[in-house]
CSV table of C-alpha atoms in Angstrom, one decimal:
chain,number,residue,atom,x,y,z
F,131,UNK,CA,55.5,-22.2,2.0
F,132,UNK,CA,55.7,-20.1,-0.9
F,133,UNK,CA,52.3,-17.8,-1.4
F,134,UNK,CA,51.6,-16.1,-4.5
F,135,UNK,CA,48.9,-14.0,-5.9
F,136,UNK,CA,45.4,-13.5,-3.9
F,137,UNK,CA,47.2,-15.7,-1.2
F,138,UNK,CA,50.1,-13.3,-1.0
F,139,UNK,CA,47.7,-10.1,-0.8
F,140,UNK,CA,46.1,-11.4,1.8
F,141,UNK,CA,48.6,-13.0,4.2
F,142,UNK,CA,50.5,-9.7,3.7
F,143,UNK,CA,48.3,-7.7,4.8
F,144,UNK,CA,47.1,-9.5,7.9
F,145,UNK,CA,51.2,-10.1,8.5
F,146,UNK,CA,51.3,-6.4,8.9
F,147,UNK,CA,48.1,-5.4,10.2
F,148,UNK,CA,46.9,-7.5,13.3
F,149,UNK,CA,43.8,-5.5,14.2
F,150,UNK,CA,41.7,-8.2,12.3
F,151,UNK,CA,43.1,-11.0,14.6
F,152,UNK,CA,40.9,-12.2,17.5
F,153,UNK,CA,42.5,-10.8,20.8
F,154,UNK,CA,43.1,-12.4,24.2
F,155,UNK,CA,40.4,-11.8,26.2
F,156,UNK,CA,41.9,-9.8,29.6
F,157,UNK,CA,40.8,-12.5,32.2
F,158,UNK,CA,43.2,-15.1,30.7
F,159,UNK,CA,46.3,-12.7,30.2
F,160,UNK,CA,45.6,-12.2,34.4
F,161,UNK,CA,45.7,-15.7,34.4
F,162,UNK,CA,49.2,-16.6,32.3
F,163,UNK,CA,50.1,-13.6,34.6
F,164,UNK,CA,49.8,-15.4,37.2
F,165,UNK,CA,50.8,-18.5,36.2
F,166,UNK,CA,54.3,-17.3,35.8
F,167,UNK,CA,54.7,-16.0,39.4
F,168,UNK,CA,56.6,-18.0,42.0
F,169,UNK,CA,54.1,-17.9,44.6
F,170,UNK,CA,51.4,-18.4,42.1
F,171,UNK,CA,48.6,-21.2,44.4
F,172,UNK,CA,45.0,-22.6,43.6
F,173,UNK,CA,43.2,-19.6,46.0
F,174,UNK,CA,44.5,-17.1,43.6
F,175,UNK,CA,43.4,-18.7,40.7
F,176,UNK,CA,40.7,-19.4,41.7
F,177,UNK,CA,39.7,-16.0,42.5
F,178,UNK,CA,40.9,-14.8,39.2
F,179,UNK,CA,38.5,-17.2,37.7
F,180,UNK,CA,35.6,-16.2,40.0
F,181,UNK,CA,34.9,-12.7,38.7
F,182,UNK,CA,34.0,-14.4,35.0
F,183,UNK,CA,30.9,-16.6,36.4
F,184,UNK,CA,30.9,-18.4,32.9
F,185,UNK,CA,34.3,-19.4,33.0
F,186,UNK,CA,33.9,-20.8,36.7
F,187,UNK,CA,31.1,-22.9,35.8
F,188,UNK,CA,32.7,-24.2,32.4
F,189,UNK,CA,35.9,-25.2,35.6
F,190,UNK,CA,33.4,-26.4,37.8
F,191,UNK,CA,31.9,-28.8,35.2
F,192,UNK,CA,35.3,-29.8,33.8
F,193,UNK,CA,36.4,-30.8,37.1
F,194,UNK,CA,33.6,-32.8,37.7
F,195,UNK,CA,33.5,-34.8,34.1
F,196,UNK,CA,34.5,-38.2,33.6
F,197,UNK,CA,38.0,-37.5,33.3
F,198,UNK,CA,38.7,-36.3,36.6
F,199,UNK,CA,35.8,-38.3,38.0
F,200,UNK,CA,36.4,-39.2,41.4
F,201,UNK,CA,33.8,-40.7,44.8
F,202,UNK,CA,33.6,-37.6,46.0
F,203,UNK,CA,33.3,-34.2,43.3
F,204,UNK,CA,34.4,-30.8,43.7
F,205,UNK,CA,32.6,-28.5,45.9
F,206,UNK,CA,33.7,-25.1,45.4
F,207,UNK,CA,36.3,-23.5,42.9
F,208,UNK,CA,39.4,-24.2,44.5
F,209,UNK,CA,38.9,-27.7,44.8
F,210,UNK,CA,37.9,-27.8,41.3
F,211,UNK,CA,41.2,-26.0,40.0
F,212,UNK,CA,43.1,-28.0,42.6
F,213,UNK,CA,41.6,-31.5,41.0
F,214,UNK,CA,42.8,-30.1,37.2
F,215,UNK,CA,45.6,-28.5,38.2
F,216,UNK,CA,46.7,-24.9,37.8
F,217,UNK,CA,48.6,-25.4,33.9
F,218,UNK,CA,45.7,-27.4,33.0
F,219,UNK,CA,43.4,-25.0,34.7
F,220,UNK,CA,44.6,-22.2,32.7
F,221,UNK,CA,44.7,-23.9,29.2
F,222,UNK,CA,41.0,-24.5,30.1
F,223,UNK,CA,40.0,-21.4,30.8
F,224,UNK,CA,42.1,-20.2,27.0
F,225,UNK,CA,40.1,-22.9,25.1
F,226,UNK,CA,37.2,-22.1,26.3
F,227,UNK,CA,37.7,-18.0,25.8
F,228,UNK,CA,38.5,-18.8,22.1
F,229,UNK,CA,35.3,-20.3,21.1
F,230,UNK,CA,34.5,-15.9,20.6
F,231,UNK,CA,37.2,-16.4,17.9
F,232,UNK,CA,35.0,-18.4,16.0
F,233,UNK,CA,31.7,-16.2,16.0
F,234,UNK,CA,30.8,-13.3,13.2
F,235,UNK,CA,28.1,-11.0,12.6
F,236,UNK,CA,27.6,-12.0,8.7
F,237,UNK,CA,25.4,-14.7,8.1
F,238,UNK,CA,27.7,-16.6,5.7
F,239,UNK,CA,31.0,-16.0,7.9
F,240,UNK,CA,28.5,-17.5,11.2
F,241,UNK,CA,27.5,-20.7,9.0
F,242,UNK,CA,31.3,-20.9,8.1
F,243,UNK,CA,32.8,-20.5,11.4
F,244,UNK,CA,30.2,-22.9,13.3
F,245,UNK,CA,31.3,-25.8,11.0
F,246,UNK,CA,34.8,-24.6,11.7
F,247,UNK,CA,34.4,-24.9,15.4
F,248,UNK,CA,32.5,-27.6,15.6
F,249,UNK,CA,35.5,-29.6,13.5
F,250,UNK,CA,38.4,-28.1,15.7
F,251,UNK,CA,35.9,-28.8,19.3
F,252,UNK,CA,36.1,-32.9,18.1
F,253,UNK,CA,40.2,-32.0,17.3
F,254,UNK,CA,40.2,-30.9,20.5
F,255,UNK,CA,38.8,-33.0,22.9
F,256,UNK,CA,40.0,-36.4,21.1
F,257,UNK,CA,43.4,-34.4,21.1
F,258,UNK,CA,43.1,-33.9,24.9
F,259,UNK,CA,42.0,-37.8,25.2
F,260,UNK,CA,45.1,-39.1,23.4
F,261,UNK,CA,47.4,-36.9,25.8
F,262,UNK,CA,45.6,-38.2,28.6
F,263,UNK,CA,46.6,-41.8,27.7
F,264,UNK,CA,51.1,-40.8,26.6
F,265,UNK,CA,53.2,-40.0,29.0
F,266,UNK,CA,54.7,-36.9,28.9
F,267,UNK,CA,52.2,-34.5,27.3
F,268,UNK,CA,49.6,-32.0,28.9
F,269,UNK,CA,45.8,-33.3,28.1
F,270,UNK,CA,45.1,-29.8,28.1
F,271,UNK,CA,48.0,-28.0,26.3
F,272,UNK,CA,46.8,-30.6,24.1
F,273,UNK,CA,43.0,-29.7,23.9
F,274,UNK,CA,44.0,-26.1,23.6
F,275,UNK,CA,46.2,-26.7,20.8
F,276,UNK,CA,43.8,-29.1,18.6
F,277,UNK,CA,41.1,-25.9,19.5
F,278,UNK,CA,43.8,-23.1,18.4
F,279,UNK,CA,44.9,-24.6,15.3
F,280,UNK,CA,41.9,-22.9,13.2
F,281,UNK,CA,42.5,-19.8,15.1
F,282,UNK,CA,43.7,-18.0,12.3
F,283,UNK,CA,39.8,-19.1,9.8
F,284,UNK,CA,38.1,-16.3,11.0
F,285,UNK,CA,40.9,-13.2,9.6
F,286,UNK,CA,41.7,-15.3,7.1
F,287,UNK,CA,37.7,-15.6,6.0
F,288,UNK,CA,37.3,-12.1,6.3
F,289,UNK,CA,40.4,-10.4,4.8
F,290,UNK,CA,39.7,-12.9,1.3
F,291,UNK,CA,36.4,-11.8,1.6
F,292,UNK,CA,37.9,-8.1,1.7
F,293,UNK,CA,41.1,-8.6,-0.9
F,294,UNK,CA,38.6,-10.4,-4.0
F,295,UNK,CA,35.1,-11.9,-2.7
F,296,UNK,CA,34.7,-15.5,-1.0
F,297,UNK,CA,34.9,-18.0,-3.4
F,298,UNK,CA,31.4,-19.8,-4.1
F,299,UNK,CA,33.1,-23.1,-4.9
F,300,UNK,CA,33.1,-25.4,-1.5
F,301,UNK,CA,36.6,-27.0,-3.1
F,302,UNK,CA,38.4,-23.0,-3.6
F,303,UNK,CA,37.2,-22.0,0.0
F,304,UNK,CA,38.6,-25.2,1.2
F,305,UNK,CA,41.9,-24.3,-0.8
F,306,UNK,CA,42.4,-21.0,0.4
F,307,UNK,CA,42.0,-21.9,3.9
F,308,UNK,CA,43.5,-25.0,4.0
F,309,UNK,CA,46.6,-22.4,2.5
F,310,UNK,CA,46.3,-19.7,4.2
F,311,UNK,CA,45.7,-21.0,8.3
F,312,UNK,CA,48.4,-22.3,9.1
F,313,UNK,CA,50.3,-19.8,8.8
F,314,UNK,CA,47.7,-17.2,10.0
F,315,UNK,CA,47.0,-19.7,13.1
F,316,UNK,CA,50.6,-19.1,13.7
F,317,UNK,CA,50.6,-15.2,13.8
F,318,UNK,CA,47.7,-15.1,16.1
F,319,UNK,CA,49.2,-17.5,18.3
F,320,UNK,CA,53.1,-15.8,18.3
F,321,UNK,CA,50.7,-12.3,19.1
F,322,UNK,CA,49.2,-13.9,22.1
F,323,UNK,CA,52.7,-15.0,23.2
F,324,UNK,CA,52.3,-18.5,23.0
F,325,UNK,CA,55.4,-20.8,23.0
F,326,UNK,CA,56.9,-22.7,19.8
F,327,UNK,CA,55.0,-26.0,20.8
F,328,UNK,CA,51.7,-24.7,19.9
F,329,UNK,CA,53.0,-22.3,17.1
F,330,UNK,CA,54.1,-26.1,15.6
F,331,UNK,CA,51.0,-27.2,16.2
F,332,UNK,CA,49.4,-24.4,14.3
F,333,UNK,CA,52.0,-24.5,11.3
F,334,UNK,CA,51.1,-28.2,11.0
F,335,UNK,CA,47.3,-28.4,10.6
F,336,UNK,CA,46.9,-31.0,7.9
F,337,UNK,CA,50.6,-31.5,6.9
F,338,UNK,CA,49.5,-35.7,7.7
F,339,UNK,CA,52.9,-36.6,6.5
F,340,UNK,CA,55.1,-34.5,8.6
F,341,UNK,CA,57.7,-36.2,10.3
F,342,UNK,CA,60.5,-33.4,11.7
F,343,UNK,CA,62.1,-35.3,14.4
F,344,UNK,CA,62.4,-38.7,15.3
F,345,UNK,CA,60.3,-37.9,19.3
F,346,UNK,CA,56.4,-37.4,18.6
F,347,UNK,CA,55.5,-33.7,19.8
F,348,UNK,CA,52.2,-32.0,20.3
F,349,UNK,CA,51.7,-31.3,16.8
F,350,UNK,CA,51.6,-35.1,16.2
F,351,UNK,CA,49.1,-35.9,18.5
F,352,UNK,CA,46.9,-32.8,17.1
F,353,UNK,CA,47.0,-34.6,13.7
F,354,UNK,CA,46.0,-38.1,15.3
F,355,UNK,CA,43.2,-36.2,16.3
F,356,UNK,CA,42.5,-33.8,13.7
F,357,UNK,CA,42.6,-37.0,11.2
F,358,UNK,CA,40.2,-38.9,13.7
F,359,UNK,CA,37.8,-35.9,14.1
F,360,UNK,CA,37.4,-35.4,10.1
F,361,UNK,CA,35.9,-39.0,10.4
F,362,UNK,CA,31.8,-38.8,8.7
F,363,UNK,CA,32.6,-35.7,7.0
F,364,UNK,CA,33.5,-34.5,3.5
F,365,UNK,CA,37.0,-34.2,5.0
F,366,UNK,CA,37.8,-37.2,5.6
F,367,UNK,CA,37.9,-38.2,2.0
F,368,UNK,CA,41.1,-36.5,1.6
F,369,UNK,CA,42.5,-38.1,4.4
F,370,UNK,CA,45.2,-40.8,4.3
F,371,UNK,CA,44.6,-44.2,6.5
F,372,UNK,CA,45.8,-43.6,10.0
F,373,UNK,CA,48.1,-46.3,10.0
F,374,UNK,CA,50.5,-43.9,7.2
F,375,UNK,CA,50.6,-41.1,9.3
F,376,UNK,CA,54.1,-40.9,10.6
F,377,UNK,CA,52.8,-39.3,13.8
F,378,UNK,CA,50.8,-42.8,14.3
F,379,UNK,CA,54.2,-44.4,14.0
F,380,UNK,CA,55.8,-42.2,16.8
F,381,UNK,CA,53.1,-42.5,19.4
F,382,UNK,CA,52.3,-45.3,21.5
F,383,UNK,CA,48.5,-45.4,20.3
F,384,UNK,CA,47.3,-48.6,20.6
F,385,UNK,CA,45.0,-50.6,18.3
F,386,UNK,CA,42.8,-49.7,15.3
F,387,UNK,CA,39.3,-50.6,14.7
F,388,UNK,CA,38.3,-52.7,11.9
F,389,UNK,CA,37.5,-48.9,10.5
F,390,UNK,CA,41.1,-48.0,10.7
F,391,UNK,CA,40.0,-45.5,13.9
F,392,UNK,CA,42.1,-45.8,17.3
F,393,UNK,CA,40.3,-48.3,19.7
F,394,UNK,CA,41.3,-46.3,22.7
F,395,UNK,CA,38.8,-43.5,21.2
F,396,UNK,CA,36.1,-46.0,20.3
F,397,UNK,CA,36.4,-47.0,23.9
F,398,UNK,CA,36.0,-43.4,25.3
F,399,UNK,CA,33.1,-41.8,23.5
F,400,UNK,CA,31.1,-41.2,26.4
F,401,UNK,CA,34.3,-38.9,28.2
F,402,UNK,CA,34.4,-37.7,24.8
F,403,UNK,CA,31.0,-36.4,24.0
F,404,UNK,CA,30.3,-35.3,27.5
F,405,UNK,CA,33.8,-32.5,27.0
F,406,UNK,CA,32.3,-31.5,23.5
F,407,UNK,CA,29.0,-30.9,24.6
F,408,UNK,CA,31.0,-28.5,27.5
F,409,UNK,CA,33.1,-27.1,25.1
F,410,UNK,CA,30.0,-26.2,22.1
F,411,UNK,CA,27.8,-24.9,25.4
């Protein structure tokens, strides 16, 4: 994508200066830390996670949702990252870290940014659903990359502001944004050393018509999603019907609604809401 003008300035600037991106918080680099170790088990995860009592309860309540509902919950933490799973467990805990990515201490940036996150929180748990239901893919790589995808609103809200003023008009903000985050996203993400299948996903917010490869990936499932979670607001005006998305063409998906939504979400609202009201606190 070519950038000119304002759009240059600004993705310029934040290409070469990344003190305006959100950082990893410490508790999940431990975490990918130890991840990556042979010897890596569930009793020192869990004790990782202990030390943030937040983040425990946000795994203790996860493990005990719908999803992984089972006769008899989880009583204690291991048990808990034992019944999600120590990948899953992890891409938890970085989901719910990142909702400080989406906070600000200026009023108009705070109103922004809780729209924002409330949006990619619907991406993200209907993103997590559809993985749940394909073979192959990671529910929560999945919920953590239809979450991560706005990762780069936040710098790129603040450095316009910075380069020439916020635009007033709803449609220019929209513009600038819709320009400028993908590619931000992507910086953020390559910073935190994520791999290529989220920096995709990133690239790829609202490119409905992408069709790289012949095999769905991630990033198709986080448009699904994305598409599905812009559904009853001004958004979804500028969508195109579900059924033209090449990634809906790729993915073993199911039936629409009468509504042109995926019946398989219609089915699963409850699971649904319950992990957004979790995820929004």
């Amino acid at each position: 994508m070519k950038l000119s003008g304002v759009y240059a300035q600004v993705y310029a600037r934040l290409a070469d200066d990344h003190s305006l991106f959100p950082a990893l918080p410490d508790s999940a680099v431990k975490l990918r830390e130890a991840l990556q170790k042979p010897n890596c088990d569930v009793a020192t995860f869990a004790r990782l996670i202990k030390v943030d009592a937040p983040l425990a309860g946000f795994i203790m309540n996860s493990a005990r949702g719908l999803r992984y509902l089972t006769r008899v919950p989880p009583e204690d933490l291991e048990s808990a990252v034992r019944r999600i799973g120590l990948r899953d467990t992890y891409n938890f805990a970085v989901t719910y870290f990142a909702r400080s990515a989406f906070r600000s201490d200026s009023p108009r940036l705070r109103k922004l940014l809780t729209g924002v996150y409330r949006n990619a929180t619907r991406t993200s748990v209907i993103s997590h659903h559809l993985a749940s239901q394909i073979s192959g893919f990671s529910s929560g790589r999945a919920m953590l990359g239809g979450l991560l995808q706005d990762i780069g609103v936040a710098p790129v809200l603040v450095c316009l502001g910075d380069t020439r003023g916020l635009p007033e008009d709803p449609a220019a903000l929209t513009r600038a944004v819709d320009t400028l985050c993908p590619l931000v996203s992507a910086l953020v993400l390559e910073s935190w050393g994520f791999g290529e299948d989220l920096l995709a996903v990133a690239r790829s917010r609202k490119q409905w018509f992408r069709d790289e490869q012949e095999k769905a990936d991630l990033a198709d499932i986080v448009l699904i999603a994305r598409l599905h979670a812009a559904i009853g607001t001004p958004e979804f005006r500028a969508c195109p019907p579900v059924i033209d998305l090449p990634a809906f063409a790729k993915l073993p998906l199911g039936d629409l609604t009468p509504n042109n939504s995926l019946q398989l979400i219609e089915d699963s609202r409850e699971e649904l809401d319950e992990l957004e009201r979790m995820l929004t606190g």
